[in-house]
PDB file of C-alpha atoms in Angstrom:
ATOM      1  CA  MET O 219      95.675  47.696 111.551  1.00 57.00           C
ATOM      2  CA  GLU O 220      99.090  47.030 110.520  1.00 63.00           C
ATOM      3  CA  GLU O 221      99.942  46.859 107.167  1.00 63.00           C
ATOM      4  CA  PRO O 222     100.736  43.673 105.361  1.00 66.00           C
ATOM      5  CA  LYS O 223     104.344  42.858 104.404  1.00 84.00           C
ATOM      6  CA  ASN O 224     106.654  41.826 101.328  1.00 94.00           C
ATOM      7  CA  ILE O 225     103.320  42.340  99.205  1.00 96.00           C
ATOM      8  CA  LYS O 226     103.808  42.943  95.544  1.00 97.00           C
ATOM      9  CA  ASP O 227     101.371  43.263  92.910  1.00 97.00           C
ATOM     10  CA  ILE O 228     101.603  40.505  90.033  1.00 97.00           C
ATOM     11  CA  PHE O 229      99.878  38.982  87.672  1.00 97.00           C
ATOM     12  CA  CYS O 230      97.615  35.914  88.861  1.00 96.00           C
ATOM     13  CA  SER O 231      96.886  33.468  85.900  1.00 94.00           C
ATOM     14  CA  LYS O 232      93.662  32.326  88.248  1.00 92.00           C
ATOM     15  CA  HIS O 233      92.333  35.878  88.811  1.00 92.00           C
ATOM     16  CA  GLN O 234      93.163  36.881  85.119  1.00 93.00           C
ATOM     17  CA  ALA O 235      94.238  40.137  87.038  1.00 95.00           C
ATOM     18  CA  VAL O 236      97.282  42.074  88.959  1.00 96.00           C
ATOM     19  CA  THR O 237      96.335  40.732  92.642  1.00 96.00           C
ATOM     20  CA  PRO O 238      98.861  41.345  95.735  1.00 96.00           C
ATOM     21  CA  HIS O 239     101.139  38.260  96.253  1.00 97.00           C
ATOM     22  CA  LYS O 240     102.826  38.095  99.356  1.00 96.00           C
ATOM     23  CA  GLY O 241     106.613  37.632  98.719  1.00 97.00           C
ATOM     24  CA  SER O 242     108.872  35.369 100.763  1.00 96.00           C
ATOM     25  CA  VAL O 243     112.245  33.096 100.433  1.00 96.00           C
ATOM     26  CA  ASP O 244     111.664  29.766 100.598  1.00 95.00           C
ATOM     27  CA  ALA O 245     113.632  26.738 102.458  1.00 94.00           C
ATOM     28  CA  ASN O 246     115.587  26.451  99.327  1.00 95.00           C
ATOM     29  CA  GLY O 247     116.532  30.270  98.728  1.00 97.00           C
ATOM     30  CA  GLU O 248     113.930  30.537  95.916  1.00 97.00           C
ATOM     31  CA  PHE O 249     111.291  33.275  95.683  1.00 97.00           C
ATOM     32  CA  LEU O 250     107.686  32.817  96.253  1.00 97.00           C
ATOM     33  CA  PHE O 251     105.051  35.211  95.611  1.00 97.00           C
ATOM     34  CA  GLU O 252     101.667  33.646  96.748  1.00 96.00           C
ATOM     35  CA  CYS O 253      98.533  35.660  95.436  1.00 96.00           C
ATOM     36  CA  ILE O 254      96.764  36.342  98.591  1.00 93.00           C
ATOM     37  CA  ALA O 255      93.704  38.238  96.770  1.00 94.00           C
ATOM     38  CA  GLU O 256      89.975  36.169  97.444  1.00 90.00           C
ATOM     39  CA  THR O 257      87.827  34.160  95.260  1.00 84.00           C
ATOM     40  CA  ALA O 258      84.519  33.741  94.792  1.00 79.00           C
ATOM     41  CA  GLU O 259      84.686  31.084  96.819  1.00 79.00           C
ATOM     42  CA  THR O 260      83.669  30.055 100.296  1.00 82.00           C
ATOM     43  CA  GLU O 261      84.988  27.873 103.075  1.00 83.00           C
ATOM     44  CA  GLU O 262      83.252  27.307 106.443  1.00 87.00           C
ATOM     45  CA  PHE O 263      85.358  27.501 109.751  1.00 87.00           C
ATOM     46  CA  THR O 264      84.713  27.328 113.250  1.00 89.00           C
ATOM     47  CA  ASN O 265      84.938  30.672 114.732  1.00 90.00           C
ATOM     48  CA  GLN O 266      86.569  31.698 118.478  1.00 89.00           C
ATOM     49  CA  VAL O 267      83.253  31.033 120.266  1.00 91.00           C
ATOM     50  CA  GLY O 268      82.665  27.692 118.341  1.00 92.00           C
ATOM     51  CA  GLU O 269      80.832  29.065 115.891  1.00 91.00           C
ATOM     52  CA  LYS O 270      80.262  28.340 112.387  1.00 91.00           C
ATOM     53  CA  GLU O 271      80.996  30.779 109.767  1.00 90.00           C
ATOM     54  CA  THR O 272      81.998  30.775 106.314  1.00 89.00           C
ATOM     55  CA  ARG O 273      84.706  33.234 104.837  1.00 86.00           C
ATOM     56  CA  PRO O 274      86.564  34.037 101.179  1.00 86.00           C
ATOM     57  CA  VAL O 275      88.719  31.003  99.980  1.00 82.00           C
ATOM     58  CA  PRO O 276      92.385  32.631  99.500  1.00 84.00           C
ATOM     59  CA  CYS O 277      93.434  32.391  95.840  1.00 91.00           C
ATOM     60  CA  GLY O 278      96.484  30.635  97.140  1.00 90.00           C
ATOM     61  CA  ARG O 279      97.731  30.468  93.063  1.00 94.00           C
ATOM     62  CA  PHE O 280     101.802  31.154  93.379  1.00 96.00           C
ATOM     63  CA  VAL O 281     104.825  32.166  91.256  1.00 97.00           C
ATOM     64  CA  LYS O 282     108.029  31.040  91.443  1.00 97.00           C
ATOM     65  CA  PHE O 283     111.438  32.282  90.649  1.00 97.00           C
ATOM     66  CA  PRO O 284     115.017  31.074  90.839  1.00 96.00           C
ATOM     67  CA  ALA O 285     117.618  31.667  93.730  1.00 97.00           C
ATOM     68  CA  ASP O 286     119.680  33.735  91.575  1.00 96.00           C
ATOM     69  CA  THR O 287     117.004  36.053  90.155  1.00 97.00           C
ATOM     70  CA  THR O 288     118.333  39.618  90.016  1.00 97.00           C
ATOM     71  CA  PRO O 289     116.247  42.148  89.721  1.00 97.00           C
ATOM     72  CA  GLU O 290     116.545  43.490  86.386  1.00 97.00           C
ATOM     73  CA  LYS O 291     115.681  39.646  85.496  1.00 97.00           C
ATOM     74  CA  PHE O 292     112.620  40.007  88.099  1.00 97.00           C
ATOM     75  CA  ALA O 293     111.027  42.084  86.118  1.00 97.00           C
ATOM     76  CA  GLU O 294     111.910  40.648  82.525  1.00 97.00           C
ATOM     77  CA  LEU O 295     110.281  36.931  83.876  1.00 97.00           C
ATOM     78  CA  LEU O 296     107.497  39.291  85.554  1.00 96.00           C
ATOM     79  CA  GLY O 297     106.625  40.483  82.122  1.00 96.00           C
ATOM     80  CA  LYS O 298     107.096  37.095  80.647  1.00 95.00           C
ATOM     81  CA  HIS O 299     104.974  35.810  83.145  1.00 97.00           C
ATOM     82  CA  GLU O 300     101.739  38.075  82.627  1.00 96.00           C
ATOM     83  CA  GLU O 301     102.344  38.117  78.785  1.00 95.00           C
ATOM     84  CA  VAL O 302     102.133  34.281  78.800  1.00 94.00           C
ATOM     85  CA  ASN O 303      99.325  33.983  81.007  1.00 95.00           C
ATOM     86  CA  VAL O 304      97.300  36.467  79.925  1.00 93.00           C
ATOM     87  CA  GLY O 305      93.555  35.314  78.099  1.00 90.00           C
ATOM     88  CA  GLN O 306      93.425  32.130  79.751  1.00 88.00           C
ATOM     89  CA  VAL O 307      90.140  30.559  80.106  1.00 87.00           C
ATOM     90  CA  SER O 308      89.678  27.901  83.123  1.00 88.00           C
ATOM     91  CA  MET O 309      87.043  24.903  82.504  1.00 90.00           C
ATOM     92  CA  GLU O 310      86.053  25.109  86.001  1.00 87.00           C
ATOM     93  CA  GLY O 311      85.108  28.635  84.716  1.00 86.00           C
ATOM     94  CA  GLN O 312      83.138  27.958  81.701  1.00 90.00           C
ATOM     95  CA  GLU O 313      81.427  25.003  83.344  1.00 90.00           C
ATOM     96  CA  LYS O 314      80.394  27.423  86.522  1.00 88.00           C
ATOM     97  CA  THR O 315      79.093  30.138  83.546  1.00 91.00           C
ATOM     98  CA  LEU O 316      77.565  26.746  81.932  1.00 93.00           C
ATOM     99  CA  SER O 317      75.380  26.006  85.020  1.00 92.00           C
ATOM    100  CA  LEU O 318      74.509  29.716  84.912  1.00 92.00           C
ATOM    101  CA  LEU O 319      73.625  29.512  81.210  1.00 95.00           C
ATOM    102  CA  LEU O 320      71.739  26.769  81.524  1.00 94.00           C
ATOM    103  CA  ALA O 321      69.323  28.043  84.374  1.00 93.00           C
ATOM    104  CA  VAL O 322      68.664  30.989  82.344  1.00 92.00           C
ATOM    105  CA  ASP O 323      64.462  31.125  82.115  1.00 85.00           C
ATOM    106  CA  GLN O 324      64.388  32.682  78.586  1.00 74.00           C
ATOM    107  CA  LYS O 325      60.976  33.022  78.342  1.00 71.00           C
ATOM    108  CA  ALA O 326      60.936  35.013  81.723  1.00 65.00           C
ATOM    109  CA  SER O 327      63.619  37.413  80.365  1.00 61.00           C
ATOM    110  CA  ASP O 328      61.999  40.460  78.703  1.00 59.00           C
ATOM    111  CA  GLY O 329      61.911  41.106  75.015  1.00 57.00           C
ATOM    112  CA  THR O 330      64.114  38.031  74.774  1.00 56.00           C
ATOM    113  CA  PRO O 331      63.123  36.234  71.339  1.00 54.00           C
ATOM    114  CA  GLU O 332      62.630  32.620  71.406  1.00 53.00           C
ATOM    115  CA  ALA O 333      65.503  30.523  70.879  1.00 52.00           C
ATOM    116  CA  PRO O 334      66.158  30.047  66.481  1.00 51.00           C
ATOM    117  CA  ALA O 335      65.892  27.270  65.138  1.00 48.00           C
ATOM    118  CA  GLU O 336      68.730  24.512  65.139  1.00 49.00           C
ATOM    119  CA  GLN O 337      71.062  25.042  62.152  1.00 46.00           C
ATOM    120  CA  PRO O 338      72.437  22.513  60.337  1.00 45.00           C
ATOM    121  CA  ALA O 339      76.143  21.659  61.027  1.00 45.00           C
ATOM    122  CA  GLU O 340      79.201  22.582  58.733  1.00 44.00           C
ATOM    123  CA  GLU O 341      81.227  19.651  58.341  1.00 42.00           C
ATOM    124  CA  THR O 342      84.749  20.650  57.995  1.00 36.00           C
ATOM    125  CA  PRO O 343      86.396  19.666  54.768  1.00 38.00           C
ATOM    126  CA  GLY O 344      89.211  17.246  55.079  1.00 37.00           C
ATOM    127  CA  ALA O 345      92.624  18.796  53.624  1.00 36.00           C
ATOM    128  CA  ASN O 346      94.525  16.409  51.048  1.00 38.00           C
ATOM    129  CA  GLY O 347      92.677  13.088  51.442  1.00 36.00           C
ATOM    130  CA  ALA O 348      93.375  10.976  54.023  1.00 33.00           C
ATOM    131  CA  GLY O 349      92.985  11.652  57.881  1.00 33.00           C
ATOM    132  CA  GLY O 350      91.774  15.193  58.288  1.00 34.00           C
ATOM    133  CA  GLY O 351      90.250  15.066  62.082  1.00 37.00           C
ATOM    134  CA  GLY O 352      91.924  16.557  64.803  1.00 37.00           C
ATOM    135  CA  THR O 353      93.671  13.533  67.732  1.00 39.00           C
ATOM    136  CA  ASN O 354      94.633  13.853  70.930  1.00 41.00           C
ATOM    137  CA  GLY O 355      97.466  12.097  72.898  1.00 43.00           C
ATOM    138  CA  GLN O 356      97.295  12.279  76.669  1.00 45.00           C
ATOM    139  CA  ALA O 357      99.847  11.646  78.935  1.00 47.00           C
TER     140      ALA O 357
ATOM    141  CA  MET R  91      96.269   4.397  56.966  1.00 76.00           C
ATOM    142  CA  ALA R  92      96.850   7.530  59.731  1.00 93.00           C
ATOM    143  CA  ALA R  93      99.966   8.420  61.608  1.00 96.00           C
ATOM    144  CA  THR R  94     101.216   6.959  64.569  1.00 97.00           C
ATOM    145  CA  PHE R  95     101.784   8.396  67.923  1.00 98.00           C
ATOM    146  CA  ASP R  96     104.144   8.179  70.584  1.00 98.00           C
ATOM    147  CA  TRP R  97     104.745   9.943  73.555  1.00 98.00           C
ATOM    148  CA  GLN R  98     108.772   9.747  74.091  1.00 98.00           C
ATOM    149  CA  GLU R  99     110.886  11.729  77.440  1.00 98.00           C
ATOM    150  CA  ASP R 100     114.606  12.642  77.550  1.00 98.00           C
ATOM    151  CA  THR R 101     116.700  12.406  80.781  1.00 98.00           C
ATOM    152  CA  GLY R 102     119.784  12.612  81.692  1.00 97.00           C
ATOM    153  CA  THR R 103     122.547  14.668  81.256  1.00 97.00           C
ATOM    154  CA  GLN R 104     122.177  17.106  78.708  1.00 97.00           C
ATOM    155  CA  THR R 105     124.772  16.203  75.675  1.00 97.00           C
ATOM    156  CA  GLY R 106     125.229  17.393  71.830  1.00 97.00           C
ATOM    157  CA  SER R 107     124.315  20.720  69.809  1.00 97.00           C
ATOM    158  CA  PRO R 108     121.449  21.478  69.609  1.00 97.00           C
ATOM    159  CA  THR R 109     120.987  19.794  73.563  1.00 97.00           C
ATOM    160  CA  LYS R 110     119.613  16.621  74.228  1.00 98.00           C
ATOM    161  CA  GLY R 111     119.186  14.095  76.920  1.00 98.00           C
ATOM    162  CA  THR R 112     121.792  10.795  77.293  1.00 97.00           C
ATOM    163  CA  THR R 113     118.834   8.660  77.519  1.00 97.00           C
ATOM    164  CA  ARG R 114     115.622   9.241  75.334  1.00 97.00           C
ATOM    165  CA  THR R 115     112.710   6.628  76.435  1.00 97.00           C
ATOM    166  CA  THR R 116     110.041   5.821  74.218  1.00 97.00           C
ATOM    167  CA  GLY R 117     106.387   4.474  75.037  1.00 97.00           C
ATOM    168  CA  VAL R 118     106.067   6.942  77.693  1.00 96.00           C
ATOM    169  CA  THR R 119     102.506   6.582  78.864  1.00 94.00           C
ATOM    170  CA  ASP R 120     102.479   9.076  81.972  1.00 94.00           C
ATOM    171  CA  VAL R 121     104.056  12.233  83.604  1.00 95.00           C
ATOM    172  CA  ASN R 122     104.464  11.310  86.837  1.00 96.00           C
ATOM    173  CA  TRP R 123     106.536  14.508  88.586  1.00 98.00           C
ATOM    174  CA  LYS R 124     108.751  12.852  91.199  1.00 98.00           C
ATOM    175  CA  ASN R 125     112.212  14.177  93.196  1.00 98.00           C
ATOM    176  CA  SER R 126     114.265  11.654  90.293  1.00 97.00           C
ATOM    177  CA  GLY R 127     115.029  12.756  86.872  1.00 96.00           C
ATOM    178  CA  VAL R 128     115.150   8.951  86.014  1.00 94.00           C
ATOM    179  CA  GLN R 129     112.181   7.896  83.967  1.00 92.00           C
ATOM    180  CA  THR R 130     111.152   4.719  85.408  1.00 92.00           C
ATOM    181  CA  ASP R 131     111.851   5.804  88.776  1.00 95.00           C
ATOM    182  CA  VAL R 132     108.807   4.347  90.848  1.00 96.00           C
ATOM    183  CA  TYR R 133     106.870   8.582  91.655  1.00 96.00           C
ATOM    184  CA  SER R 134     105.250   6.958  94.994  1.00 96.00           C
ATOM    185  CA  SER R 135     109.377   6.168  96.214  1.00 97.00           C
ATOM    186  CA  PHE R 136     110.411   9.879  95.266  1.00 97.00           C
ATOM    187  CA  PRO R 137     107.878  12.178  96.779  1.00 97.00           C
ATOM    188  CA  ILE R 138     108.468  15.465  96.141  1.00 97.00           C
ATOM    189  CA  THR R 139     108.451  17.690  99.710  1.00 96.00           C
ATOM    190  CA  ALA R 140     106.089  20.286 100.261  1.00 96.00           C
ATOM    191  CA  GLY R 141     108.259  23.519  99.162  1.00 96.00           C
ATOM    192  CA  ASN R 142     110.143  21.785  97.058  1.00 97.00           C
ATOM    193  CA  ASN R 143     109.678  21.468  93.346  1.00 98.00           C
ATOM    194  CA  SER R 144     109.922  17.838  90.906  1.00 98.00           C
ATOM    195  CA  TYR R 145     112.839  17.280  88.275  1.00 98.00           C
ATOM    196  CA  GLU R 146     111.993  18.177  85.007  1.00 98.00           C
ATOM    197  CA  LYS R 147     109.953  16.273  82.399  1.00 98.00           C
ATOM    198  CA  TRP R 148     111.237  16.372  79.161  1.00 98.00           C
ATOM    199  CA  GLN R 149     108.137  14.935  77.134  1.00 98.00           C
ATOM    200  CA  PHE R 150     107.943  15.498  73.138  1.00 98.00           C
ATOM    201  CA  GLY R 151     105.410  13.615  70.762  1.00 98.00           C
ATOM    202  CA  LYS R 152     106.847  11.876  67.735  1.00 98.00           C
ATOM    203  CA  PHE R 153     105.014  10.683  64.303  1.00 98.00           C
ATOM    204  CA  THR R 154     105.164   7.667  62.548  1.00 98.00           C
ATOM    205  CA  GLY R 155     103.547   5.405  60.119  1.00 97.00           C
ATOM    206  CA  THR R 156     101.177   7.004  57.282  1.00 97.00           C
ATOM    207  CA  PHE R 157     100.654  10.924  56.781  1.00 97.00           C
ATOM    208  CA  ASN R 158     101.136  13.363  54.399  1.00 97.00           C
ATOM    209  CA  GLN R 159     101.339  16.466  56.963  1.00 97.00           C
ATOM    210  CA  ILE R 160     101.493  16.929  60.764  1.00 98.00           C
ATOM    211  CA  LEU R 161     100.149  20.446  61.204  1.00 98.00           C
ATOM    212  CA  SER R 162      98.425  22.650  64.045  1.00 97.00           C
ATOM    213  CA  GLY R 163      99.859  21.418  67.669  1.00 98.00           C
ATOM    214  CA  LEU R 164      98.347  22.885  70.371  1.00 97.00           C
ATOM    215  CA  PHE R 165      99.282  21.179  74.018  1.00 98.00           C
ATOM    216  CA  ALA R 166      97.475  22.374  77.423  1.00 97.00           C
ATOM    217  CA  HIS R 167      96.166  20.794  81.030  1.00 97.00           C
ATOM    218  CA  THR R 168      92.706  20.166  79.873  1.00 96.00           C
ATOM    219  CA  ALA R 169      91.340  18.256  82.641  1.00 96.00           C
ATOM    220  CA  THR R 170      91.106  17.929  86.947  1.00 95.00           C
ATOM    221  CA  ALA R 171      91.938  20.489  88.871  1.00 91.00           C
ATOM    222  CA  LEU R 172      95.464  20.403  91.021  1.00 94.00           C
ATOM    223  CA  GLY R 173      94.983  20.762  94.560  1.00 91.00           C
ATOM    224  CA  THR R 174      96.008  23.722  96.726  1.00 91.00           C
ATOM    225  CA  GLY R 175      99.869  24.471  97.052  1.00 95.00           C
ATOM    226  CA  LEU R 176     100.929  22.993  93.569  1.00 97.00           C
ATOM    227  CA  THR R 177     101.488  24.702  90.465  1.00 97.00           C
ATOM    228  CA  LEU R 178     102.321  22.995  87.158  1.00 98.00           C
ATOM    229  CA  LYS R 179     104.973  25.233  85.231  1.00 98.00           C
ATOM    230  CA  GLY R 180     105.315  24.332  81.395  1.00 98.00           C
ATOM    231  CA  THR R 181     106.895  25.501  77.976  1.00 97.00           C
ATOM    232  CA  PRO R 182     105.667  28.732  76.166  1.00 96.00           C
ATOM    233  CA  ALA R 183     103.929  28.587  73.137  1.00 96.00           C
ATOM    234  CA  CYS R 184     106.162  27.970  70.553  1.00 96.00           C
ATOM    235  CA  THR R 185     105.525  30.499  67.732  1.00 95.00           C
ATOM    236  CA  GLY R 186     109.063  30.492  65.792  1.00 95.00           C
ATOM    237  CA  ASP R 187     112.164  27.794  65.996  1.00 95.00           C
ATOM    238  CA  GLY R 188     113.850  29.848  67.833  1.00 93.00           C
ATOM    239  CA  ASP R 189     111.020  29.581  70.685  1.00 94.00           C
ATOM    240  CA  ARG R 190     111.806  25.752  71.241  1.00 94.00           C
ATOM    241  CA  LEU R 191     113.325  25.055  74.767  1.00 96.00           C
ATOM    242  CA  LEU R 192     116.678  23.736  74.973  1.00 96.00           C
ATOM    243  CA  TYR R 193     117.196  20.975  77.029  1.00 98.00           C
ATOM    244  CA  THR R 194     119.166  21.153  79.851  1.00 97.00           C
ATOM    245  CA  THR R 195     119.897  18.304  82.588  1.00 98.00           C
ATOM    246  CA  PRO R 196     116.599  17.832  84.952  1.00 98.00           C
ATOM    247  CA  ALA R 197     116.948  19.520  88.142  1.00 97.00           C
ATOM    248  CA  THR R 198     114.570  20.663  91.348  1.00 97.00           C
ATOM    249  CA  THR R 199     115.423  24.652  90.903  1.00 97.00           C
ATOM    250  CA  ALA R 200     112.514  26.660  89.449  1.00 97.00           C
ATOM    251  CA  ASN R 201     112.739  26.806  85.870  1.00 97.00           C
ATOM    252  CA  ALA R 202     112.360  30.772  84.696  1.00 96.00           C
ATOM    253  CA  ASN R 203     111.658  29.333  81.455  1.00 96.00           C
ATOM    254  CA  LEU R 204     109.097  27.301  81.968  1.00 97.00           C
ATOM    255  CA  THR R 205     106.614  30.751  81.716  1.00 97.00           C
ATOM    256  CA  ASN R 206     103.287  28.654  81.267  1.00 97.00           C
ATOM    257  CA  ASP R 207     101.309  28.442  83.994  1.00 97.00           C
ATOM    258  CA  MET R 208      99.341  24.868  83.623  1.00 97.00           C
ATOM    259  CA  THR R 209      97.944  24.573  86.963  1.00 96.00           C
ATOM    260  CA  SER R 210      94.438  25.331  85.336  1.00 95.00           C
ATOM    261  CA  ALA R 211      92.660  23.181  83.206  1.00 96.00           C
ATOM    262  CA  ILE R 212      92.191  25.014  80.007  1.00 95.00           C
ATOM    263  CA  ALA R 213      90.033  24.275  76.724  1.00 94.00           C
ATOM    264  CA  ILE R 214      92.524  22.883  74.298  1.00 95.00           C
ATOM    265  CA  GLY R 215      91.734  25.592  72.234  1.00 94.00           C
ATOM    266  CA  SER R 216      93.550  28.212  74.320  1.00 92.00           C
ATOM    267  CA  GLY R 217      96.549  25.608  75.008  1.00 95.00           C
ATOM    268  CA  VAL R 218      99.964  27.395  73.839  1.00 96.00           C
ATOM    269  CA  ALA R 219     101.205  26.789  69.739  1.00 97.00           C
ATOM    270  CA  VAL R 220     103.460  23.696  69.038  1.00 98.00           C
ATOM    271  CA  PHE R 221     106.040  23.080  66.143  1.00 98.00           C
ATOM    272  CA  PHE R 222     106.874  19.913  64.596  1.00 98.00           C
ATOM    273  CA  GLY R 223     110.262  19.299  63.069  1.00 97.00           C
ATOM    274  CA  ALA R 224     112.397  16.365  61.909  1.00 97.00           C
ATOM    275  CA  THR R 225     115.589  14.415  63.495  1.00 96.00           C
ATOM    276  CA  GLY R 226     114.101  14.989  67.161  1.00 97.00           C
ATOM    277  CA  PRO R 227     112.763  17.490  69.644  1.00 98.00           C
ATOM    278  CA  GLU R 228     115.993  19.366  69.854  1.00 97.00           C
ATOM    279  CA  ALA R 229     116.573  19.821  66.355  1.00 97.00           C
ATOM    280  CA  THR R 230     116.515  23.263  64.345  1.00 97.00           C
ATOM    281  CA  GLY R 231     113.876  23.606  61.915  1.00 96.00           C
ATOM    282  CA  LYS R 232     110.431  23.966  63.598  1.00 97.00           C
ATOM    283  CA  ALA R 233     107.567  24.948  61.895  1.00 97.00           C
ATOM    284  CA  SER R 234     103.850  24.877  62.677  1.00 97.00           C
ATOM    285  CA  SER R 235     103.190  22.210  60.343  1.00 97.00           C
ATOM    286  CA  MET R 236     105.787  19.669  59.019  1.00 97.00           C
ATOM    287  CA  THR R 237     105.555  16.845  56.215  1.00 97.00           C
ATOM    288  CA  THR R 238     108.674  15.072  57.157  1.00 97.00           C
ATOM    289  CA  ASN R 239     108.406  11.263  58.587  1.00 97.00           C
ATOM    290  CA  PRO R 240     109.364  10.743  61.443  1.00 97.00           C
ATOM    291  CA  CYS R 241     108.415  13.676  62.939  1.00 98.00           C
ATOM    292  CA  TYR R 242     108.646  15.517  66.172  1.00 98.00           C
ATOM    293  CA  THR R 243     107.019  18.282  68.403  1.00 98.00           C
ATOM    294  CA  ASN R 244     109.212  20.499  70.308  1.00 98.00           C
ATOM    295  CA  PHE R 245     110.014  19.570  73.981  1.00 98.00           C
ATOM    296  CA  LEU R 246     106.657  19.769  75.743  1.00 98.00           C
ATOM    297  CA  THR R 247     108.157  20.676  79.016  1.00 98.00           C
ATOM    298  CA  THR R 248     106.690  20.637  82.391  1.00 98.00           C
ATOM    299  CA  GLN R 249     107.716  21.037  85.767  1.00 98.00           C
ATOM    300  CA  LEU R 250     105.356  20.757  89.435  1.00 98.00           C
ATOM    301  CA  GLN R 251     105.875  23.298  91.910  1.00 98.00           C
ATOM    302  CA  THR R 252     104.876  23.546  95.027  1.00 97.00           C
ATOM    303  CA  SER R 253     104.670  25.269  98.417  1.00 96.00           C
ATOM    304  CA  ALA R 254     104.463  24.721 102.188  1.00 94.00           C
ATOM    305  CA  SER R 255     101.109  24.385 101.775  1.00 92.00           C
ATOM    306  CA  ALA R 256     101.234  21.331  99.277  1.00 95.00           C
ATOM    307  CA  ALA R 257      98.976  18.492 100.667  1.00 94.00           C
ATOM    308  CA  ALA R 258     100.827  15.001 101.680  1.00 94.00           C
ATOM    309  CA  GLY R 259     100.013  12.574  99.077  1.00 95.00           C
ATOM    310  CA  ASP R 260      99.149  11.620  95.499  1.00 96.00           C
ATOM    311  CA  THR R 261      98.042  14.886  93.654  1.00 95.00           C
ATOM    312  CA  ALA R 262      94.592  14.588  91.536  1.00 95.00           C
ATOM    313  CA  GLN R 263      95.706  12.611  88.155  1.00 96.00           C
ATOM    314  CA  ILE R 264      94.964  15.245  85.939  1.00 97.00           C
ATOM    315  CA  THR R 265      94.925  15.161  81.840  1.00 97.00           C
ATOM    316  CA  LEU R 266      97.735  17.086  79.523  1.00 97.00           C
ATOM    317  CA  THR R 267      96.490  17.504  75.713  1.00 97.00           C
ATOM    318  CA  LEU R 268      98.504  17.121  72.922  1.00 98.00           C
ATOM    319  CA  GLN R 269      95.999  18.211  69.666  1.00 98.00           C
ATOM    320  CA  TYR R 270      97.245  18.384  66.207  1.00 98.00           C
ATOM    321  CA  GLN R 271      95.932  17.758  62.891  1.00 97.00           C
ATOM    322  CA  GLU R 272      97.231  15.505  60.405  1.00 96.00           C
ATOM    323  CA  ASN R 273      96.530  14.861  56.497  1.00 94.00           C
TER     324      ASN R 273
END
């Protein structure tokens, strides 16, 4: 089997791990590294004999670097890329986890106690009088 | 009484020191990444061809009205996923005055200073820190809380980068959130 070319291990923000990325030079001369690791998602496709099958969806998340990137600058940017993006918790992932949590049958679990009685919510004290609450601005 | 918030955006050639845009637009209601650096250009007339990048968007928040202090700023992409072949890059966390991005004339080249990968929607609580200051988003003296009025965030710069696999047509409409506290 032929070894894949132009592969570099780079931190993937979606996987939150270092994964293989395929490097290429795009039409603008910029350096594009695309994550080729599989995700947990699957997609349906038709195989060569016309049968439907499923396969893992490749990640596809990419990182671009400017056309004038030198090896030294690349090393610096790779470090910043991981430093800035490590620890991201995607809403998509959390919503999937929530659906798993909702499906848990607590009574069926061994040795798990009943859910505790609801605790009264703590009020967040306002600081320095007026205002106090958070406000969202959206674009 | 409460603070009054306004999204604003700098465009045009960089000018001054610290640098800012030649044009400052108030009352901005969208980001609309496009193949144009003019705030009022309609995005559908300036599409980003797959494989190219948008012009950077140099937006920021301005606070006026009645408040004692603005603090605890966070910025993130908080709702709706972007499609295949799209990566949204944004300002890294501002945790010191020296972290704030300095304005450069918007361009379509990949901006290496936008190290924050904002492609995934995340909880606002894990967004990047935003600092506040007087005079403008470009000005020195940014801090995690500010009492001056008017008050500005640092530049909350973003750029939509695409690969050749990006689909034609509009992207999904996503939500970027700036969260702050006032008192």
